[in-house]
């Protein structure tokens, strides 16, 4: 076998060097050189990674109008997990490379083991490559999951060549690699998990996936700092990036598609971690509404998780503080978005929060990442600041809408679906921009009752 050489390539300017340098000799950036394996170019076509240049001058080819391009119907493998199928765009596409990212302990190994178990039960050939845990540890998990999980063939291996050889010999329909950060390509000197290693591992697995039609699910850890140290560098390479979010201590998890070549990136699925594994939560709205407290500081947000409406409870706590600057804590909503909402509340609704700690949280550990959450956050904070219950005190009040910087209420996507969902769960009073509400002040007056005293100085 021809020996492949390694080179160091600058990720800023693509300069190649035979030796590693702390600082790129060409562009003088620090810490940009990444190790890469160079195989001698094959005599026929010098195929490289996706988008990579193909070698040599070839004869011109005739371009084809898109209309005349044959688009075969792609059959998909159902994972047996409805929420996962939906996020994938209808199931796993044969030969595709899926990256599943998430922080440690969120449930990546659980959902992938359960998926392979379901596929085995449906008569598919699968392979589980565990680099992190021993086969015995994975077996213990499989015992809890039940179903076909105990029938899943496993190898506990971290050597990339061995993994590729096994995939080529076994030719599974779907292969899970848990995780991409622990596999090791022997040609490279870098430690497993380094950028060069992770890229090489994913690139080789991708070639293997495309050539054999094996769908590969790569599991990747997100580091504590939120930098997808490994996975980020792979996003352009893979067909689909799924992100598993939530807090380990809480039961609810959301699965989102951040990139999907075979479906929409708007989809999200809700799961609950139970003793017997991850369970899909199909009636998430019903649960969150039933759990809503109806106390001051609580409001139901009619949000959209992709194409699906979801009702979640937003809670706020406003407490006087001596701290300068006061604390601003956001769980499940974006911190910057919260800062904006607080500024608009202060400036345009007369609710002073300068000497108060503000905590905002979406109940159940769900994350809502959409501007349509602004109004609900503002209502919850205002209600907490005044110690007044929103709505009529019987059914919880629901809300949605984006806040503009001048305090105006802006349109949020799919108002009809949000309203229908609220109605379905008995929430008849919904504050939203289409309801004759021009701005935040009017919405607060409507939500907190006309007779309310003006803002309590905090
Ligand atoms: P795991 O899938 O190992 O997380 P990851 O691969 O993302 O690091 O699961 C993490 C947690 O889930 C672990 O703390 C135990 C818990 N768990 C359950 O609560 N129920 C179960 O059935 C299983 C398998 C795990
Ligand atoms: Mg794991």
Short mmCIF file of C-alpha atoms in Angstrom, two decimals, residues 27-341:
data_model
loop_
_atom_site.label_atom_id
_atom_site.label_comp_id
_atom_site.label_asym_id
_atom_site.label_seq_id
_atom_site.Cartn_x
_atom_site.Cartn_y
_atom_site.Cartn_z
CA UNK A 27 -0.13 34.58 6.66
CA UNK A 28 1.49 34.82 10.10
CA UNK A 29 -1.68 33.75 11.95
CA UNK A 30 -1.11 31.82 15.15
CA UNK A 31 -2.29 28.24 15.78
CA UNK A 32 -3.90 27.75 12.39
CA UNK A 33 -1.89 24.78 11.07
CA UNK A 34 -3.87 21.54 11.02
CA UNK A 35 -2.48 18.15 10.15
CA UNK A 36 -3.90 16.45 7.05
CA UNK A 37 -3.22 13.11 5.40
CA UNK A 38 -2.14 13.26 1.76
CA UNK A 39 -2.65 10.15 -0.29
CA UNK A 40 -0.77 9.85 -3.60
CA UNK A 41 -3.28 10.89 -6.28
CA UNK A 42 -4.99 7.93 -7.92
CA UNK A 43 -3.96 7.57 -11.57
CA UNK A 44 -7.49 8.02 -13.00
CA UNK A 45 -9.40 10.72 -11.19
CA UNK A 46 -7.81 12.52 -8.27
CA UNK A 47 -10.92 12.57 -6.13
CA UNK A 48 -10.70 14.59 -2.97
CA UNK A 49 -13.26 15.56 -0.40
CA UNK A 50 -16.53 17.26 -1.32
CA UNK A 51 -15.93 20.44 -3.21
CA UNK A 52 -12.28 19.48 -3.50
CA UNK A 53 -10.56 20.02 -6.82
CA UNK A 54 -10.48 17.07 -9.13
CA UNK A 55 -7.10 16.45 -10.65
CA UNK A 56 -6.03 16.76 -14.24
CA UNK A 57 -7.50 18.31 -17.38
CA UNK A 58 -10.48 16.33 -18.65
CA UNK A 59 -12.68 16.59 -21.73
CA UNK A 60 -15.57 19.07 -21.41
CA UNK A 61 -18.97 17.64 -20.50
CA UNK A 62 -22.40 18.75 -21.64
CA UNK A 63 -24.32 20.66 -18.92
CA UNK A 64 -27.93 19.53 -18.39
CA UNK A 65 -30.92 21.74 -17.59
CA UNK A 66 -32.07 21.07 -14.04
CA UNK A 67 -35.51 20.11 -15.39
CA UNK A 68 -33.92 17.20 -17.25
CA UNK A 69 -31.90 15.94 -14.33
CA UNK A 70 -33.25 12.63 -13.10
CA UNK A 71 -34.18 12.94 -9.43
CA UNK A 72 -34.79 9.42 -8.23
CA UNK A 73 -37.14 8.93 -5.34
CA UNK A 74 -34.90 8.21 -2.37
CA UNK A 75 -36.22 5.50 -0.09
CA UNK A 76 -35.54 6.22 3.56
CA UNK A 77 -35.08 4.02 6.58
CA UNK A 78 -37.51 4.81 9.33
CA UNK A 79 -35.76 5.00 12.70
CA UNK A 80 -38.93 3.86 14.45
CA UNK A 81 -38.78 7.12 16.42
CA UNK A 82 -41.34 9.48 14.94
CA UNK A 83 -39.78 12.67 16.26
CA UNK A 84 -36.33 11.70 14.93
CA UNK A 85 -37.73 10.75 11.52
CA UNK A 86 -39.44 14.11 11.29
CA UNK A 87 -36.29 16.05 12.18
CA UNK A 88 -34.33 14.03 9.61
CA UNK A 89 -36.91 14.94 6.98
CA UNK A 90 -38.64 11.57 6.83
CA UNK A 91 -36.04 9.03 7.97
CA UNK A 92 -32.42 8.17 7.27
CA UNK A 93 -31.26 8.53 3.67
CA UNK A 94 -29.05 5.61 2.53
CA UNK A 95 -25.44 6.68 2.07
CA UNK A 96 -25.89 9.90 4.03
CA UNK A 97 -23.62 11.22 6.75
CA UNK A 98 -25.43 12.59 9.79
CA UNK A 99 -23.70 14.41 12.62
CA UNK A 100 -25.46 14.25 15.97
CA UNK A 101 -24.02 16.84 18.35
CA UNK A 102 -24.80 17.53 21.98
CA UNK A 103 -23.24 17.96 25.37
CA UNK A 104 -22.15 14.90 27.34
CA UNK A 105 -24.95 13.04 29.11
CA UNK A 106 -27.73 14.54 27.01
CA UNK A 107 -28.71 11.17 25.53
CA UNK A 108 -26.86 10.78 22.22
CA UNK A 109 -25.79 7.21 22.87
CA UNK A 110 -29.28 6.40 24.10
CA UNK A 111 -31.08 7.67 21.02
CA UNK A 112 -28.60 6.09 18.60
CA UNK A 113 -28.76 2.70 20.36
CA UNK A 114 -32.55 2.84 20.35
CA UNK A 115 -32.52 3.77 16.65
CA UNK A 116 -30.31 0.83 15.71
CA UNK A 117 -32.47 -1.44 17.86
CA UNK A 118 -35.56 -0.38 15.93
CA UNK A 119 -33.78 -0.82 12.59
CA UNK A 120 -32.65 -4.33 13.55
CA UNK A 121 -36.21 -5.18 14.55
CA UNK A 122 -37.30 -3.95 11.11
CA UNK A 123 -34.83 -6.34 9.44
CA UNK A 124 -32.05 -3.86 8.61
CA UNK A 125 -28.34 -4.54 8.93
CA UNK A 126 -26.72 -2.18 11.39
CA UNK A 127 -23.42 -1.69 13.21
CA UNK A 128 -22.64 0.18 16.39
CA UNK A 129 -19.06 1.39 16.75
CA UNK A 130 -18.42 2.37 20.32
CA UNK A 131 -15.16 4.15 20.94
CA UNK A 132 -16.10 5.69 24.25
CA UNK A 133 -17.71 2.89 26.15
CA UNK A 134 -16.93 -0.81 26.37
CA UNK A 135 -19.32 -3.29 24.75
CA UNK A 136 -20.42 -4.30 28.24
CA UNK A 137 -21.40 -0.73 29.11
CA UNK A 138 -23.41 -0.39 25.91
CA UNK A 139 -25.11 -3.69 26.70
CA UNK A 140 -26.26 -2.33 30.06
CA UNK A 141 -27.85 0.62 28.29
CA UNK A 142 -29.46 -1.68 25.73
CA UNK A 143 -31.01 -3.74 28.53
CA UNK A 144 -32.83 -0.65 29.74
CA UNK A 145 -34.00 0.22 26.25
CA UNK A 146 -35.53 -3.14 25.38
CA UNK A 147 -36.92 -3.74 21.88
CA UNK A 148 -34.31 -4.86 19.38
CA UNK A 149 -31.52 -3.01 21.20
CA UNK A 150 -29.90 -6.18 22.51
CA UNK A 151 -29.64 -7.55 18.95
CA UNK A 152 -27.51 -4.64 17.73
CA UNK A 153 -24.05 -5.83 16.60
CA UNK A 154 -21.31 -3.80 18.24
CA UNK A 155 -17.56 -3.31 17.98
CA UNK A 156 -15.68 -1.39 20.67
CA UNK A 157 -12.92 0.14 18.58
CA UNK A 158 -11.07 3.42 18.19
CA UNK A 159 -8.76 2.66 15.27
CA UNK A 160 -10.17 4.23 12.11
CA UNK A 161 -8.67 1.67 9.71
CA UNK A 162 -10.23 -1.19 11.69
CA UNK A 163 -13.59 0.57 11.76
CA UNK A 164 -13.55 1.22 8.00
CA UNK A 165 -12.48 -2.36 7.28
CA UNK A 166 -15.31 -3.67 9.46
CA UNK A 167 -17.89 -1.44 7.79
CA UNK A 168 -16.65 -2.64 4.38
CA UNK A 169 -16.86 -6.27 5.44
CA UNK A 170 -20.23 -6.03 7.18
CA UNK A 171 -21.86 -3.59 4.74
CA UNK A 172 -24.51 -2.41 7.20
CA UNK A 173 -27.40 -0.20 6.06
CA UNK A 174 -26.84 2.12 9.01
CA UNK A 175 -23.72 2.52 11.13
CA UNK A 176 -23.36 4.62 14.28
CA UNK A 177 -19.93 5.89 15.28
CA UNK A 178 -19.90 6.98 18.93
CA UNK A 179 -18.03 9.28 18.92
CA UNK A 180 -16.10 10.99 16.15
CA UNK A 181 -13.76 12.54 18.72
CA UNK A 182 -12.33 9.25 19.97
CA UNK A 183 -11.54 7.58 16.64
CA UNK A 184 -7.92 7.74 15.65
CA UNK A 185 -6.38 7.74 12.18
CA UNK A 186 -2.96 6.09 12.44
CA UNK A 187 -1.46 8.21 9.63
CA UNK A 188 -1.80 11.39 11.63
CA UNK A 189 0.24 12.14 14.68
CA UNK A 190 -2.33 14.44 16.30
CA UNK A 191 -4.29 13.26 19.33
CA UNK A 192 -7.83 11.89 18.85
CA UNK A 193 -10.29 14.76 18.87
CA UNK A 194 -7.85 17.26 17.34
CA UNK A 195 -9.14 19.16 14.32
CA UNK A 196 -6.94 17.22 11.90
CA UNK A 197 -8.02 13.85 13.32
CA UNK A 198 -11.71 14.68 13.42
CA UNK A 199 -11.64 15.89 9.83
CA UNK A 200 -9.76 12.86 8.62
CA UNK A 201 -12.10 10.47 10.45
CA UNK A 202 -15.20 12.15 9.06
CA UNK A 203 -13.76 12.43 5.55
CA UNK A 204 -12.83 8.75 5.37
CA UNK A 205 -16.16 7.66 6.82
CA UNK A 206 -17.92 9.88 4.32
CA UNK A 207 -16.17 8.22 1.39
CA UNK A 208 -17.05 4.86 2.86
CA UNK A 209 -20.69 5.93 3.32
CA UNK A 210 -21.07 7.21 -0.23
CA UNK A 211 -19.34 4.24 -1.85
CA UNK A 212 -21.22 1.54 0.05
CA UNK A 213 -24.56 3.29 0.49
CA UNK A 214 -24.16 2.91 4.24
CA UNK A 215 -25.76 5.70 6.22
CA UNK A 216 -23.34 6.82 8.94
CA UNK A 217 -24.44 8.63 12.08
CA UNK A 218 -21.49 10.37 13.69
CA UNK A 219 -21.90 11.27 17.32
CA UNK A 220 -20.00 14.41 18.35
CA UNK A 221 -19.56 16.12 21.69
CA UNK A 222 -20.08 19.78 22.16
CA UNK A 223 -17.59 21.22 24.60
CA UNK A 224 -18.65 22.98 27.77
CA UNK A 225 -17.89 26.38 26.29
CA UNK A 226 -20.47 25.70 23.60
CA UNK A 227 -17.78 25.61 20.92
CA UNK A 228 -18.51 22.51 18.90
CA UNK A 229 -14.77 21.89 18.98
CA UNK A 230 -14.97 18.72 16.96
CA UNK A 231 -18.33 18.90 15.24
CA UNK A 232 -18.15 22.54 14.07
CA UNK A 233 -15.32 21.77 11.71
CA UNK A 234 -17.41 18.99 10.19
CA UNK A 235 -20.59 20.89 9.44
CA UNK A 236 -19.71 21.59 5.82
CA UNK A 237 -18.75 17.96 5.25
CA UNK A 238 -21.83 16.12 6.47
CA UNK A 239 -25.31 16.01 4.92
CA UNK A 240 -27.19 16.67 8.07
CA UNK A 241 -26.34 18.22 11.44
CA UNK A 242 -28.64 17.41 14.34
CA UNK A 243 -28.27 19.06 17.69
CA UNK A 244 -29.54 17.53 20.87
CA UNK A 245 -30.29 20.23 23.43
CA UNK A 246 -31.58 20.53 26.92
CA UNK A 247 -30.20 20.37 30.40
CA UNK A 248 -28.95 17.14 31.79
CA UNK A 249 -30.70 17.68 35.10
CA UNK A 250 -34.07 18.26 33.46
CA UNK A 251 -36.18 15.71 31.74
CA UNK A 252 -37.06 17.39 28.45
CA UNK A 253 -34.75 17.40 25.44
CA UNK A 254 -35.16 18.98 22.04
CA UNK A 255 -33.65 17.62 18.88
CA UNK A 256 -33.15 20.11 16.06
CA UNK A 257 -31.79 19.97 12.54
CA UNK A 258 -29.21 22.74 12.05
CA UNK A 259 -28.44 21.61 8.51
CA UNK A 260 -30.26 19.13 6.33
CA UNK A 261 -29.55 18.40 2.67
CA UNK A 262 -32.61 16.14 2.53
CA UNK A 263 -35.20 18.10 4.47
CA UNK A 264 -36.11 21.24 6.32
CA UNK A 265 -33.91 22.71 9.02
CA UNK A 266 -36.92 24.02 10.84
CA UNK A 267 -37.96 20.80 12.45
CA UNK A 268 -37.52 19.96 16.09
CA UNK A 269 -38.61 17.02 18.19
CA UNK A 270 -39.32 16.92 21.91
CA UNK A 271 -38.18 13.98 24.06
CA UNK A 272 -38.33 13.07 27.69
CA UNK A 273 -35.55 11.10 29.40
CA UNK A 274 -37.10 8.30 31.44
CA UNK A 275 -35.72 5.24 33.17
CA UNK A 276 -36.53 3.17 30.12
CA UNK A 277 -34.86 5.53 27.66
CA UNK A 278 -35.83 8.55 25.62
CA UNK A 279 -39.54 8.77 25.05
CA UNK A 280 -41.07 10.97 22.38
CA UNK A 281 -43.34 13.64 23.76
CA UNK A 282 -46.11 14.02 21.24
CA UNK A 283 -48.49 15.89 23.52
CA UNK A 284 -45.85 18.34 24.73
CA UNK A 285 -48.26 21.30 24.60
CA UNK A 286 -50.83 19.55 26.77
CA UNK A 287 -48.21 18.79 29.41
CA UNK A 288 -46.71 22.23 29.55
CA UNK A 289 -50.13 23.88 29.76
CA UNK A 290 -51.25 21.51 32.52
CA UNK A 291 -48.05 22.30 34.43
CA UNK A 292 -48.36 26.07 34.00
CA UNK A 293 -48.55 27.69 37.44
CA UNK A 294 -50.82 30.70 36.73
CA UNK A 295 -48.90 32.61 39.37
CA UNK A 296 -47.51 36.12 38.86
CA UNK A 297 -44.62 35.85 36.40
CA UNK A 298 -46.10 32.97 34.42
CA UNK A 299 -47.40 33.08 30.87
CA UNK A 300 -47.85 30.51 28.12
CA UNK A 301 -45.87 31.13 24.97
CA UNK A 302 -47.42 29.85 21.75
CA UNK A 303 -44.14 29.10 19.99
CA UNK A 304 -43.24 27.34 16.78
CA UNK A 305 -40.83 24.41 16.78
CA UNK A 306 -40.23 24.34 13.07
CA UNK A 307 -43.52 23.71 11.35
CA UNK A 308 -45.16 22.56 14.56
CA UNK A 309 -46.75 24.77 17.19
CA UNK A 310 -45.73 24.17 20.79
CA UNK A 311 -47.15 25.74 23.94
CA UNK A 312 -44.56 26.28 26.66
CA UNK A 313 -44.69 28.10 29.97
CA UNK A 314 -42.37 31.08 30.35
CA UNK A 315 -41.64 32.04 33.96
CA UNK A 316 -39.99 35.14 35.32
CA UNK A 317 -38.80 36.21 38.74
CA UNK A 318 -37.95 39.81 39.57
CA UNK A 319 -36.25 40.39 42.92
CA UNK A 320 -34.74 43.55 44.43
CA UNK A 321 -30.96 43.43 44.61
CA UNK A 322 -28.00 45.45 45.79
CA UNK A 323 -25.83 43.98 43.06
CA UNK A 324 -24.37 46.30 40.45
CA UNK A 325 -24.94 45.36 37.72
CA UNK A 326 -27.97 43.29 38.68
CA UNK A 327 -28.23 39.67 37.61
CA UNK A 328 -29.87 38.64 34.34
CA UNK A 329 -30.38 34.91 34.01
CA UNK A 330 -31.99 33.26 30.99
CA UNK A 331 -32.82 29.57 30.73
CA UNK A 332 -34.25 28.39 27.45
CA UNK A 333 -34.30 31.86 25.86
CA UNK A 334 -31.45 33.76 24.31
CA UNK A 335 -29.63 36.09 26.77
CA UNK A 336 -29.28 38.86 24.23
CA UNK A 337 -32.93 38.65 23.35
CA UNK A 338 -33.75 38.95 27.06
CA UNK A 339 -31.55 42.04 27.34
CA UNK A 340 -33.44 43.59 24.45
CA UNK A 341 -36.83 42.80 25.97
#
